[in-house]
XYZ file of N, CA and C in Angstrom:
714
model
N -17.627 8.986 0.492
C -17.163 9.968 -0.465
C -17.223 9.362 -1.856
N -17.842 10.049 -2.789
C -17.918 9.570 -4.156
C -17.335 10.625 -5.083
N -16.910 10.183 -6.268
C -16.351 11.123 -7.224
C -16.652 10.676 -8.633
N -17.169 11.579 -9.447
C -17.374 11.324 -10.870
C -16.423 12.179 -11.695
N -15.460 12.844 -11.046
C -14.524 13.714 -11.735
C -13.282 12.938 -12.123
N -12.313 13.626 -12.729
C -11.039 12.999 -13.082
C -10.013 13.185 -11.977
N -10.449 13.620 -10.796
C -9.509 13.898 -9.719
C -9.698 12.907 -8.570
N -9.037 13.205 -7.461
C -9.093 12.323 -6.302
C -10.294 12.647 -5.428
N -10.824 11.633 -4.743
C -11.822 11.896 -3.714
C -11.198 12.687 -2.562
N -9.983 12.263 -2.150
C -9.269 12.960 -1.085
C -7.801 13.045 -1.461
N -7.269 14.258 -1.557
C -5.875 14.485 -1.916
C -5.141 15.110 -0.735
N -4.118 14.419 -0.239
C -3.271 14.925 0.840
C -1.967 15.359 0.172
N -1.926 16.614 -0.256
C -0.841 17.127 -1.090
C -0.065 18.221 -0.350
N 1.006 18.669 -1.012
C 1.702 19.870 -0.581
C 2.590 19.691 0.635
N 3.032 18.469 0.913
C 3.928 18.261 2.048
C 3.231 18.224 3.396
N 1.975 17.809 3.420
C 1.238 17.695 4.687
C 1.965 16.725 5.623
N 1.997 17.046 6.912
C 2.666 16.215 7.906
C 1.736 15.905 9.076
N 1.990 14.767 9.717
C 1.307 14.362 10.953
C -0.216 14.373 10.776
N -0.684 13.431 10.008
C -2.101 13.372 9.663
C -2.616 11.942 9.831
N -3.948 11.811 9.913
C -4.626 10.527 9.939
C -5.831 10.564 9.015
N -6.010 9.483 8.256
C -7.209 9.298 7.439
C -7.777 7.946 7.847
N -8.860 7.946 8.596
C -9.368 6.697 9.173
C -10.882 6.601 9.058
N -11.359 5.364 8.881
C -12.783 5.026 8.978
C -13.658 5.783 7.988
N -13.161 5.919 6.747
C -13.944 6.520 5.676
C -14.348 5.462 4.653
N -15.381 5.769 3.864
C -15.761 4.931 2.738
C -15.670 5.764 1.462
N -14.901 5.259 0.495
C -14.700 5.944 -0.782
C -15.272 5.081 -1.893
N -15.973 5.712 -2.839
C -16.446 5.014 -4.019
C -15.847 5.663 -5.261
N -15.476 4.817 -6.226
C -14.943 5.263 -7.514
C -13.741 6.183 -7.319
N -13.685 7.289 -8.035
C -12.527 8.171 -8.030
C -11.929 8.213 -9.416
N -11.922 9.389 -10.047
C -11.417 9.491 -11.408
C -9.954 9.132 -11.506
N -9.148 9.650 -10.546
C -7.785 9.158 -10.368
C -7.867 8.131 -9.244
N -7.060 8.298 -8.231
C -7.195 7.415 -7.071
C -8.152 8.063 -6.073
N -8.891 7.283 -5.314
C -9.745 7.901 -4.300
C -8.953 8.569 -3.189
N -7.726 8.080 -2.901
C -6.949 8.642 -1.807
C -5.481 8.678 -2.210
N -4.913 9.888 -2.308
C -3.525 10.048 -2.731
C -2.777 10.973 -1.780
N -1.533 10.614 -1.468
C -0.621 11.429 -0.654
C 0.584 11.785 -1.507
N 0.813 13.100 -1.739
C 1.792 13.466 -2.752
C 2.245 14.922 -2.621
N 3.400 15.216 -2.013
C 4.044 14.350 -1.032
C 3.416 14.561 0.343
N 3.648 13.608 1.219
C 3.126 13.692 2.584
C 4.049 12.903 3.493
N 4.008 13.231 4.795
C 4.965 12.631 5.730
C 4.314 12.397 7.095
N 4.751 11.343 7.752
C 4.313 11.027 9.118
C 2.785 10.941 9.187
N 2.232 9.986 8.421
C 0.783 9.846 8.387
C 0.332 8.413 8.527
N -0.933 8.245 8.884
C -1.555 6.928 9.017
C -2.837 6.916 8.194
N -2.979 5.897 7.360
C -4.201 5.671 6.583
C -4.713 4.305 6.996
N -5.819 4.253 7.722
C -6.235 2.977 8.307
C -7.747 2.809 8.317
N -8.157 1.554 8.171
C -9.555 1.144 8.354
C -10.529 1.885 7.445
N -10.071 2.172 6.221
C -10.948 2.763 5.221
C -11.443 1.692 4.250
N -12.609 1.945 3.644
C -13.146 1.086 2.597
C -13.103 1.871 1.288
N -12.491 1.264 0.257
C -12.396 1.893 -1.060
C -12.932 0.902 -2.078
N -13.958 1.308 -2.810
C -14.620 0.349 -3.693
C -14.986 1.012 -5.014
N -14.584 0.334 -6.102
C -14.970 0.807 -7.426
C -16.333 0.243 -7.777
N -17.292 1.138 -7.989
C -18.613 0.717 -8.412
C -18.656 0.557 -9.917
N -19.551 -0.293 -10.384
C -19.689 -0.494 -11.821
C -20.112 0.817 -12.475
N -19.476 1.122 -13.614
C -19.760 2.369 -14.302
C -18.681 3.392 -14.033
N -18.675 4.447 -14.826
C -17.649 5.465 -14.669
C -16.394 5.098 -15.441
N -15.433 6.004 -15.432
C -14.195 5.818 -16.169
C -13.034 5.747 -15.192
N -12.323 4.623 -15.194
C -11.222 4.429 -14.272
C -9.886 4.594 -14.997
N -8.971 5.372 -14.419
C -7.638 5.549 -14.970
C -6.810 4.316 -14.617
N -6.347 3.591 -15.620
C -5.650 2.331 -15.364
C -4.250 2.510 -14.799
N -3.752 3.741 -14.748
C -2.434 3.996 -14.158
C -2.554 4.553 -12.743
N -3.685 4.410 -12.133
C -3.904 4.920 -10.786
C -4.229 3.774 -9.833
N -4.161 4.060 -8.529
C -4.428 3.051 -7.526
C -5.495 3.491 -6.544
N -5.949 2.549 -5.729
C -6.909 2.894 -4.688
C -6.300 3.847 -3.662
N -5.106 3.493 -3.168
C -4.349 4.354 -2.252
C -2.972 4.566 -2.858
N -2.525 5.823 -2.916
C -1.223 6.133 -3.493
C -0.370 6.936 -2.514
N 0.886 6.500 -2.376
C 1.917 7.260 -1.661
C 2.955 7.606 -2.719
N 3.088 8.892 -3.038
C 3.858 9.214 -4.231
C 4.471 10.615 -4.156
N 5.195 10.957 -5.225
C 5.628 12.329 -5.452
C 5.369 12.679 -6.907
N 4.655 13.800 -7.103
C 4.520 14.407 -8.426
C 4.728 15.913 -8.264
N 5.551 16.548 -9.090
C 5.853 17.978 -8.906
C 4.635 18.885 -9.035
N 3.618 18.448 -9.756
C 2.418 19.268 -9.918
C 1.583 19.330 -8.639
N 1.940 18.529 -7.625
C 1.158 18.499 -6.392
C 1.690 19.445 -5.316
N 2.621 20.319 -5.714
C 2.992 21.509 -4.935
C 3.592 21.203 -3.561
N 4.505 20.289 -3.518
C 5.203 20.025 -2.268
C 6.637 19.641 -2.555
N 7.523 19.911 -1.607
C 8.934 19.598 -1.773
C 9.283 18.323 -1.014
N 10.201 17.536 -1.571
C 10.707 16.364 -0.883
C 9.853 15.137 -1.087
N 10.415 13.995 -0.715
C 9.748 12.713 -0.903
C 8.708 12.461 0.180
N 7.745 11.603 -0.129
C 6.819 11.091 0.889
C 7.560 10.069 1.751
N 7.314 10.108 3.070
C 7.977 9.138 3.942
C 7.259 9.010 5.274
N 7.565 7.913 5.959
C 6.977 7.605 7.266
C 5.448 7.596 7.197
N 4.951 6.711 6.325
C 3.521 6.534 6.112
C 3.147 5.099 6.472
N 2.042 4.929 7.182
C 1.496 3.610 7.495
C 0.146 3.461 6.790
N 0.018 2.399 5.983
C -1.236 2.072 5.304
C -1.677 0.732 5.871
N -2.683 0.739 6.733
C -2.999 -0.445 7.536
C -4.502 -0.692 7.618
N -4.903 -1.945 7.415
C -6.269 -2.356 7.715
C -7.336 -1.815 6.799
N -6.963 -1.449 5.566
C -7.939 -0.937 4.612
C -8.504 -2.071 3.754
N -9.698 -1.858 3.235
C -10.354 -2.812 2.353
C -10.517 -2.145 0.993
N -9.811 -2.679 -0.015
C -9.717 -2.022 -1.319
C -10.202 -2.994 -2.385
N -11.169 -2.574 -3.193
C -11.764 -3.514 -4.138
C -12.002 -2.878 -5.501
N -11.483 -3.539 -6.551
C -11.886 -3.239 -7.917
C -11.117 -2.155 -8.630
N -9.963 -1.717 -8.085
C -9.184 -0.670 -8.745
C -8.115 -1.286 -9.646
N -7.578 -0.478 -10.557
C -6.512 -0.978 -11.427
C -5.360 -1.512 -10.582
N -4.940 -0.743 -9.584
C -3.955 -1.194 -8.598
C -4.478 -0.854 -7.213
N -4.272 -1.768 -6.272
C -4.791 -1.522 -4.927
C -4.038 -0.422 -4.211
N -2.716 -0.608 -4.048
C -1.860 0.356 -3.352
C -0.636 0.609 -4.214
N -0.316 1.882 -4.458
C 0.852 2.240 -5.260
C 1.777 3.146 -4.454
N 3.076 2.824 -4.466
C 4.098 3.630 -3.814
C 5.097 3.978 -4.908
N 5.186 5.269 -5.284
C 5.922 5.595 -6.503
C 6.258 7.086 -6.572
N 7.022 7.453 -7.624
C 7.389 8.849 -7.846
C 7.651 9.076 -9.323
N 7.332 10.268 -9.807
C 7.705 10.629 -11.170
C 9.115 11.202 -11.225
N 9.736 11.405 -10.064
C 11.116 11.900 -9.975
C 11.968 10.795 -9.362
N 12.951 10.290 -10.112
C 13.698 9.128 -9.639
C 14.582 9.429 -8.434
N 14.763 10.700 -8.065
C 15.531 11.042 -6.856
C 14.637 11.303 -5.651
N 13.322 11.220 -5.839
C 12.383 11.512 -4.744
C 11.382 10.377 -4.554
N 11.898 9.151 -4.616
C 11.027 8.006 -4.372
C 10.647 7.944 -2.891
N 9.436 7.459 -2.561
C 9.021 7.358 -1.159
C 9.911 6.391 -0.374
N 9.982 6.624 0.932
C 10.736 5.714 1.804
C 10.060 5.627 3.168
N 10.438 4.597 3.916
C 9.880 4.340 5.251
C 8.354 4.282 5.199
N 7.854 3.256 4.506
C 6.414 3.051 4.346
C 6.064 1.640 4.806
N 4.992 1.529 5.580
C 4.468 0.241 6.025
C 3.119 0.005 5.357
N 2.977 -1.153 4.713
C 1.711 -1.568 4.107
C 1.329 -2.885 4.769
N 0.352 -2.862 5.665
C 0.092 -4.036 6.491
C -1.398 -4.298 6.684
N -1.743 -5.578 6.686
C -3.067 -6.051 7.088
C -4.205 -5.438 6.276
N -3.934 -5.146 5.010
C -4.988 -4.683 4.107
C -5.601 -5.868 3.365
N -6.860 -5.729 2.966
C -7.520 -6.695 2.095
C -7.694 -6.036 0.734
N -7.115 -6.667 -0.299
C -7.133 -6.084 -1.645
C -7.746 -7.106 -2.587
N -8.790 -6.695 -3.290
C -9.571 -7.650 -4.083
C -9.796 -7.125 -5.501
N -9.647 -8.023 -6.470
C -10.037 -7.798 -7.865
C -9.344 -6.597 -8.499
N -8.039 -6.456 -8.251
C -7.256 -5.454 -8.979
C -7.048 -5.932 -10.413
N -6.997 -4.992 -11.364
C -6.822 -5.371 -12.765
C -5.383 -5.232 -13.239
N -4.478 -4.579 -12.429
C -3.052 -4.543 -12.771
C -2.218 -5.119 -11.632
N -2.120 -4.392 -10.529
C -1.329 -4.834 -9.380
C -2.160 -4.708 -8.103
N -1.933 -5.604 -7.178
C -2.481 -5.380 -5.841
C -1.631 -4.362 -5.090
N -0.311 -4.575 -5.093
C 0.622 -3.632 -4.468
C 1.755 -3.388 -5.452
N 1.999 -2.118 -5.769
C 3.051 -1.732 -6.713
C 4.054 -0.845 -5.992
N 5.340 -1.178 -6.104
C 6.375 -0.474 -5.357
C 7.474 0.018 -6.284
N 7.647 1.342 -6.332
C 8.779 1.988 -7.000
C 9.340 2.984 -5.999
N 10.070 2.455 -5.007
C 10.407 3.219 -3.805
C 11.905 3.369 -3.654
N 12.285 4.061 -2.598
C 13.697 4.253 -2.290
C 14.188 3.181 -1.314
N 13.654 3.185 -0.084
C 14.218 2.275 0.924
C 13.238 2.075 2.077
N 13.485 1.010 2.830
C 12.799 0.737 4.097
C 11.281 0.651 3.923
N 10.874 -0.418 3.242
C 9.461 -0.673 2.971
C 9.092 -2.021 3.592
N 7.986 -2.052 4.314
C 7.499 -3.282 4.935
C 6.112 -3.598 4.394
N 5.990 -4.741 3.725
C 4.709 -5.199 3.173
C 4.363 -6.496 3.878
N 3.396 -6.472 4.797
C 3.174 -7.656 5.624
C 1.699 -7.833 5.980
N 1.296 -9.096 6.071
C -0.018 -9.430 6.579
C -1.178 -9.059 5.699
N -0.920 -8.731 4.437
C -1.996 -8.363 3.525
C -2.622 -9.610 2.900
N -3.912 -9.518 2.577
C -4.618 -10.601 1.894
C -5.056 -10.086 0.532
N -4.639 -10.802 -0.523
C -4.928 -10.380 -1.891
C -5.620 -11.505 -2.636
N -6.724 -11.187 -3.277
C -7.439 -12.189 -4.056
C -8.054 -11.520 -5.266
N -8.096 -12.251 -6.373
C -8.644 -11.656 -7.588
C -9.318 -12.702 -8.437
N -10.506 -12.370 -8.904
C -11.227 -13.210 -9.851
C -11.058 -12.689 -11.269
N -10.171 -11.690 -11.432
C -9.910 -11.139 -12.765
C -8.417 -11.248 -13.043
N -8.066 -11.315 -14.319
C -6.660 -11.399 -14.705
C -5.948 -10.096 -14.372
N -4.760 -10.195 -13.772
C -3.977 -8.999 -13.490
C -2.494 -9.320 -13.583
N -1.654 -8.279 -13.651
C -0.244 -8.447 -13.977
C 0.516 -9.141 -12.853
N 0.497 -8.559 -11.649
C 1.175 -9.143 -10.491
C 0.406 -8.778 -9.234
N 0.483 -9.639 -8.227
C -0.085 -9.261 -6.934
C 0.816 -8.264 -6.222
N 2.128 -8.542 -6.171
C 3.099 -7.605 -5.611
C 4.192 -7.405 -6.649
N 4.400 -6.164 -7.077
C 5.423 -5.846 -8.067
C 6.407 -4.852 -7.472
N 7.702 -5.211 -7.493
C 8.755 -4.342 -6.960
C 9.642 -3.910 -8.114
N 9.603 -2.620 -8.464
C 10.476 -2.079 -9.506
C 11.735 -1.446 -8.935
N 11.643 -0.923 -7.705
C 12.793 -0.320 -7.052
C 12.568 -0.332 -5.551
N 13.631 -0.660 -4.801
C 13.529 -0.631 -3.345
C 14.727 -1.277 -2.693
N 15.230 -0.670 -1.642
C 16.337 -1.182 -0.844
C 15.821 -1.417 0.571
N 16.163 -2.554 1.121
C 15.665 -2.986 2.429
C 14.134 -3.055 2.410
N 13.651 -4.011 1.638
C 12.224 -4.259 1.498
C 11.904 -5.610 2.121
N 10.890 -5.658 2.967
C 10.434 -6.904 3.563
C 9.034 -7.228 3.059
N 8.884 -8.425 2.471
C 7.592 -8.920 2.012
C 7.319 -10.180 2.814
N 6.435 -10.097 3.791
C 6.306 -11.226 4.717
C 4.859 -11.450 5.140
N 4.540 -12.723 5.332
C 3.260 -13.122 5.930
C 2.045 -12.600 5.173
N 2.192 -12.452 3.871
C 1.060 -12.082 3.025
C 0.383 -13.343 2.494
N -0.909 -13.242 2.203
C -1.665 -14.350 1.626
C -2.211 -13.915 0.274
N -1.881 -14.701 -0.773
C -2.300 -14.360 -2.130
C -3.047 -15.539 -2.727
N -4.308 -15.316 -3.050
C -5.122 -16.331 -3.701
C -5.231 -15.972 -5.183
N -4.631 -16.790 -6.040
C -4.677 -16.542 -7.480
C -5.872 -17.283 -8.049
N -7.024 -16.680 -8.001
C -8.250 -17.396 -8.345
C -8.716 -17.165 -9.776
N -7.955 -16.355 -10.549
C -8.371 -16.122 -11.933
C -8.127 -17.363 -12.786
N -9.094 -17.706 -13.640
C -8.945 -18.841 -14.537
C -8.179 -18.484 -15.801
N -7.952 -17.190 -16.029
C -7.253 -16.753 -17.236
C -5.768 -17.083 -17.119
N -5.196 -17.719 -18.137
C -3.785 -18.102 -18.089
C -2.907 -16.918 -18.503
N -2.912 -15.896 -17.685
C -2.107 -14.707 -17.938
C -0.684 -14.982 -17.482
N 0.292 -14.733 -18.364
C 1.686 -14.961 -18.004
C 2.175 -13.856 -17.077
N 3.290 -14.104 -16.416
C 3.859 -13.128 -15.497
C 4.174 -13.790 -14.177
N 4.304 -12.969 -13.124
C 4.674 -13.479 -11.807
C 3.760 -12.899 -10.744
N 3.426 -13.716 -9.755
C 2.541 -13.253 -8.691
C 3.264 -12.285 -7.760
N 4.463 -12.662 -7.285
C 5.355 -11.719 -6.609
C 6.532 -11.512 -7.541
N 6.709 -10.286 -8.036
C 7.720 -10.016 -9.059
C 8.693 -8.938 -8.576
N 9.969 -9.299 -8.466
C 11.023 -8.364 -8.055
C 11.945 -8.188 -9.252
N 11.851 -7.064 -9.926
C 12.566 -6.888 -11.184
C 12.869 -5.410 -11.383
N 14.135 -5.040 -11.184
C 14.564 -3.640 -11.269
C 14.182 -3.040 -12.616
N 13.534 -1.863 -12.562
C 13.062 -1.249 -13.790
C 12.943 0.255 -13.613
N 13.413 1.024 -14.612
C 13.241 2.471 -14.573
C 14.528 3.214 -14.262
N 14.546 4.506 -14.565
C 15.710 5.355 -14.340
C 16.011 5.437 -12.853
N 17.257 5.185 -12.472
C 17.672 5.304 -11.083
C 17.172 4.203 -10.170
N 16.534 3.191 -10.729
C 15.980 2.119 -9.896
C 17.092 1.249 -9.319
N 16.934 0.877 -8.048
C 17.875 -0.020 -7.377
C 17.069 -1.032 -6.566
N 17.421 -2.296 -6.673
C 16.826 -3.325 -5.833
C 17.929 -4.019 -5.060
N 17.784 -4.050 -3.741
C 18.789 -4.687 -2.889
C 18.162 -5.023 -1.551
N 18.591 -6.124 -0.965
C 18.129 -6.538 0.361
C 16.609 -6.622 0.420
N 16.051 -7.424 -0.480
C 14.619 -7.680 -0.501
C 14.395 -9.075 0.074
N 13.746 -9.149 1.216
C 13.468 -10.420 1.874
C 12.018 -10.820 1.622
N 11.817 -12.041 1.113
C 10.485 -12.565 0.810
C 10.299 -13.792 1.690
N 9.548 -13.645 2.769
C 9.500 -14.711 3.779
C 8.077 -14.992 4.253
N 7.799 -16.281 4.421
C 6.575 -16.749 5.098
C 5.287 -16.265 4.442
N 5.296 -16.178 3.116
C 4.089 -15.826 2.374
C 3.388 -17.084 1.878
N 2.077 -17.001 1.714
C 1.286 -18.084 1.130
C 0.770 -17.624 -0.221
N 1.149 -18.354 -1.274
C 0.701 -18.044 -2.632
C 0.066 -19.301 -3.199
N -1.207 -19.248 -3.524
C -1.902 -20.443 -4.004
C -2.501 -20.205 -5.384
N -2.637 -21.298 -6.141
C -3.324 -21.249 -7.429
C -2.515 -20.664 -8.559
N -1.176 -20.800 -8.523
C -0.334 -20.274 -9.599
C -0.604 -21.080 -10.870
N -1.108 -20.422 -11.911
C -1.485 -21.189 -13.101
C -0.259 -21.568 -13.932
N -0.458 -22.415 -14.944
C 0.651 -23.015 -15.681
C 1.454 -22.013 -16.494
N 0.925 -20.795 -16.705
C 1.633 -19.784 -17.484
C 2.410 -18.804 -16.606
N 2.309 -18.969 -15.274
C 2.874 -17.952 -14.382
C 3.975 -18.515 -13.500
N 4.663 -17.577 -12.818
C 5.643 -17.916 -11.793
C 5.135 -17.371 -10.460
N 5.236 -18.168 -9.404
C 4.757 -17.724 -8.096
C 5.590 -16.579 -7.545
N 6.894 -16.809 -7.363
C 7.822 -15.778 -6.891
C 8.950 -15.676 -7.903
N 9.146 -14.505 -8.474
C 10.207 -14.268 -9.446
C 11.083 -13.137 -8.931
N 12.374 -13.403 -8.780
C 13.294 -12.398 -8.253
C 14.476 -12.256 -9.198
N 14.610 -11.081 -9.802
C 15.739 -10.809 -10.688
C 16.420 -9.516 -10.237
N 17.693 -9.380 -10.592
C 18.497 -8.236 -10.162
C 18.289 -8.048 -8.658
N 18.659 -9.041 -7.910
C 18.084 -9.232 -6.590
C 19.126 -9.681 -5.580
N 19.047 -9.170 -4.362
C 19.763 -9.760 -3.237
C 18.818 -9.784 -2.046
N 18.977 -10.793 -1.206
C 18.087 -10.922 -0.064
C 17.836 -12.379 0.237
N 16.758 -12.648 0.936
C 16.439 -13.999 1.382
C 15.040 -14.373 0.924
N 14.903 -15.577 0.363
C 13.600 -16.165 0.095
C 13.487 -17.372 1.005
N 12.560 -17.318 1.958
C 12.532 -18.356 2.981
C 11.129 -18.553 3.521
N 10.758 -19.822 3.769
C 9.541 -20.133 4.499
C 8.255 -19.872 3.767
N 8.311 -19.673 2.433
C 7.101 -19.411 1.660
C 6.428 -20.718 1.248
N 5.111 -20.697 1.161
C 4.348 -21.819 0.623
C 3.731 -21.365 -0.693
N 4.165 -21.994 -1.802
C 3.709 -21.604 -3.130
C 3.175 -22.850 -3.826
N 1.915 -22.799 -4.264
C 1.309 -23.973 -4.882
C 0.664 -23.605 -6.208
N 0.533 -24.601 -7.081
C -0.112 -24.402 -8.367
C 0.615 -25.143 -9.463
N 0.178 -24.947 -10.708
C 0.705 -25.686 -11.849
C 1.878 -24.992 -12.519
N 2.147 -23.741 -12.159
C 3.207 -22.995 -12.812
C 4.557 -23.179 -12.138
N 5.543 -22.355 -12.560
C 6.852 -22.319 -11.906
C 6.669 -21.675 -10.540
N 7.126 -22.330 -9.492
C 6.812 -21.841 -8.159
C 7.758 -20.739 -7.705
N 9.064 -20.936 -7.842
C 10.047 -19.919 -7.433
C 11.140 -19.870 -8.480
N 11.528 -18.654 -8.916
C 12.604 -18.488 -9.876
C 13.457 -17.295 -9.473
N 14.779 -17.447 -9.543
C 15.674 -16.338 -9.255
C 16.873 -16.407 -10.175
N 17.182 -15.296 -10.842
C 18.381 -15.206 -11.656
C 19.389 -14.262 -11.030
N 19.134 -13.818 -9.800
C 20.048 -12.959 -9.087
C 20.849 -13.759 -8.079
N 21.043 -13.198 -6.882
C 21.833 -13.868 -5.861
C 20.985 -14.144 -4.637
N 19.731 -14.518 -4.900
C 18.828 -14.848 -3.806
C 19.331 -16.025 -2.991
N 19.024 -16.033 -1.719
C 19.364 -17.119 -0.825
C 18.095 -17.889 -0.521
N 18.096 -19.188 -0.785
C 16.907 -20.011 -0.593
C 17.123 -20.964 0.571
N 16.110 -21.075 1.433
C 16.190 -22.115 2.466
C 14.784 -22.431 2.962
């Protein structure tokens, strides 16, 4: 599926339930190639999403989005979505979980075993309500980007067994895994960051940064010239 328009290649809108999107190949996409807004009880798996050179990419969009926007003609938040085993390359953000309504943030979402490459902003961006599992993903980038995993809001979030290769030579400041409450109605609580591998943290960056935070940081391997782990909240380290 290709798109030269300002819209999505595939839009799962209007409160669609009990769906599967599997084994497709998407190129480009004026917004995101695949967006769910709102949608419930769905699986998105084993798709390839690739930005080809040329065209105009919206820098506030992602390869795969689980979200709520009122213009997408559905009531209620997106929830019970599994995003698994996809290969996403070259988008501003690989996977975005978010809402334009602070009372309708997505919840009960699993993001697992995806390969995300060369994002220019975030590999995984989370502005969610609760019960989010981010595990087993592999993220690598040869271009400068803001964060590999960014958490602006979420309660009971697990970030585990992910592999992040920070291969960009650009000394861009920021954090590779960043937990920092931001936005109207945002809440961060019970965020566990465990058994992740983060390599190549440059001298201007922090490997894992957790602020306004409660949860456990445990069993992670973080290497590089920068600050490896920083917390100004009540994180538990062991």
